[in-house]
Short mmCIF file of C-alpha atoms in Angstrom, two decimals:
data_model
loop_
_atom_site.label_atom_id
_atom_site.label_comp_id
_atom_site.label_asym_id
_atom_site.label_seq_id
_atom_site.Cartn_x
_atom_site.Cartn_y
_atom_site.Cartn_z
CA TYR A 235 -33.33 -180.59 -29.71
CA LYS A 236 -31.02 -178.17 -31.21
CA GLY A 237 -28.69 -179.50 -33.76
CA ARG A 238 -30.84 -182.54 -34.36
CA ASN A 239 -32.62 -183.43 -37.33
CA ILE A 240 -35.80 -184.50 -35.73
CA ALA A 241 -38.40 -185.24 -38.48
CA GLY A 242 -41.70 -186.71 -39.18
CA CYS A 243 -44.09 -187.36 -42.06
CA GLY A 244 -47.80 -187.46 -42.47
CA SER A 245 -50.74 -187.98 -45.15
CA VAL A 246 -54.26 -187.41 -45.52
CA ILE A 247 -55.73 -190.15 -47.83
CA ARG A 248 -58.38 -189.08 -50.24
CA GLY A 249 -61.05 -190.84 -52.15
CA ASN A 250 -61.82 -190.07 -55.98
CA GLN A 251 -64.48 -187.56 -54.74
CA GLY A 252 -62.06 -186.00 -52.40
CA GLU A 253 -63.55 -187.36 -49.43
CA TRP A 254 -61.64 -187.81 -46.44
CA LEU A 255 -60.84 -191.57 -46.10
CA GLY A 256 -58.03 -191.64 -43.49
CA GLY A 257 -54.74 -190.33 -42.48
CA PHE A 258 -51.51 -190.60 -40.26
CA ALA A 259 -48.97 -189.13 -38.68
CA LYS A 260 -45.37 -190.59 -37.86
CA GLY A 261 -42.38 -189.46 -36.02
CA VAL A 262 -39.31 -190.98 -37.68
CA SER A 263 -36.82 -189.35 -35.14
CA ASN A 264 -33.14 -188.34 -36.31
CA CYS A 265 -33.38 -188.20 -40.10
CA SER A 266 -32.98 -185.93 -43.01
CA ALA A 267 -35.86 -184.62 -44.80
CA PHE A 268 -35.17 -186.81 -47.69
CA ILE A 269 -35.53 -190.02 -45.72
CA ALA A 270 -38.62 -188.44 -44.02
CA GLU A 271 -40.22 -188.15 -47.10
CA LEU A 272 -39.53 -191.72 -48.32
CA TRP A 273 -41.28 -192.70 -44.84
CA GLY A 274 -44.19 -190.96 -45.90
CA VAL A 275 -44.52 -192.40 -49.31
CA LEU A 276 -43.88 -195.98 -47.95
CA GLU A 277 -46.63 -195.46 -45.09
CA ASP A 278 -49.07 -193.70 -47.78
CA LEU A 279 -48.50 -196.71 -50.18
CA CYS A 280 -48.94 -199.28 -47.04
CA ALA A 281 -52.10 -197.72 -45.66
CA ALA A 282 -53.73 -197.75 -49.27
CA SER A 283 -52.82 -201.51 -49.92
CA ARG A 284 -54.40 -202.02 -46.32
CA MET A 285 -57.58 -200.09 -47.88
CA SER A 286 -57.62 -202.49 -50.80
CA PHE A 287 -56.87 -199.73 -53.13
CA THR A 288 -55.06 -201.14 -56.40
CA ASN A 289 -54.88 -197.41 -58.14
CA VAL A 290 -53.30 -194.67 -56.33
CA GLU A 291 -51.84 -190.86 -56.90
CA LEU A 292 -49.39 -189.87 -54.55
CA SER A 293 -48.52 -185.98 -54.54
CA ILE A 294 -44.65 -185.88 -53.50
CA ASP A 295 -43.04 -182.67 -53.43
CA SER A 296 -39.46 -183.86 -54.15
CA GLN A 297 -38.07 -184.28 -57.32
CA ALA A 298 -35.07 -186.66 -55.49
CA VAL A 299 -37.60 -188.78 -54.01
CA VAL A 300 -39.59 -189.34 -57.08
CA GLN A 301 -36.21 -190.09 -58.78
CA ALA A 302 -35.05 -192.36 -56.17
CA ILE A 303 -38.12 -194.18 -56.18
CA GLN A 304 -38.31 -194.42 -59.78
CA THR A 305 -34.55 -195.79 -60.34
CA GLY A 306 -34.20 -197.45 -56.98
CA ARG A 307 -30.86 -195.45 -56.70
CA VAL A 308 -29.63 -193.18 -54.03
CA GLN A 309 -26.09 -191.72 -53.15
CA GLY A 310 -24.95 -193.44 -50.48
CA SER A 311 -26.97 -195.93 -48.27
CA ALA A 312 -29.44 -193.46 -46.65
CA GLY A 313 -32.73 -194.63 -47.86
CA CYS A 314 -31.77 -197.90 -49.91
CA ALA A 315 -34.03 -200.13 -47.61
CA ILE A 316 -37.05 -197.83 -47.70
CA ILE A 317 -36.86 -197.57 -51.40
CA LYS A 318 -36.39 -201.46 -51.70
CA LYS A 319 -39.62 -201.57 -49.35
CA ILE A 320 -41.65 -199.09 -51.48
CA GLN A 321 -40.92 -201.19 -54.53
CA ARG A 322 -42.15 -204.12 -52.96
CA VAL A 323 -45.22 -202.51 -52.19
CA LEU A 324 -45.64 -201.19 -55.62
CA GLU A 325 -45.25 -204.29 -57.39
#
């Protein structure tokens, strides 16, 4: 895998008392850390939706990802489709 950007995302889903409710790990293959973070956000939101949560707090450690989701804009086309999916889930 030398020279390739093999990435993945994962999360732990906790209740309002800190109890473990679920989690996931997903390989997202050859992509940047930015795209892997976007996949993590999308998967988190989809999991929360499947659990019928309507009030969710995410911890995201990338300001670039937060800004891209808030504004719906990224430089270049990388991540545009994922951001649109994230925004649809948020609606």
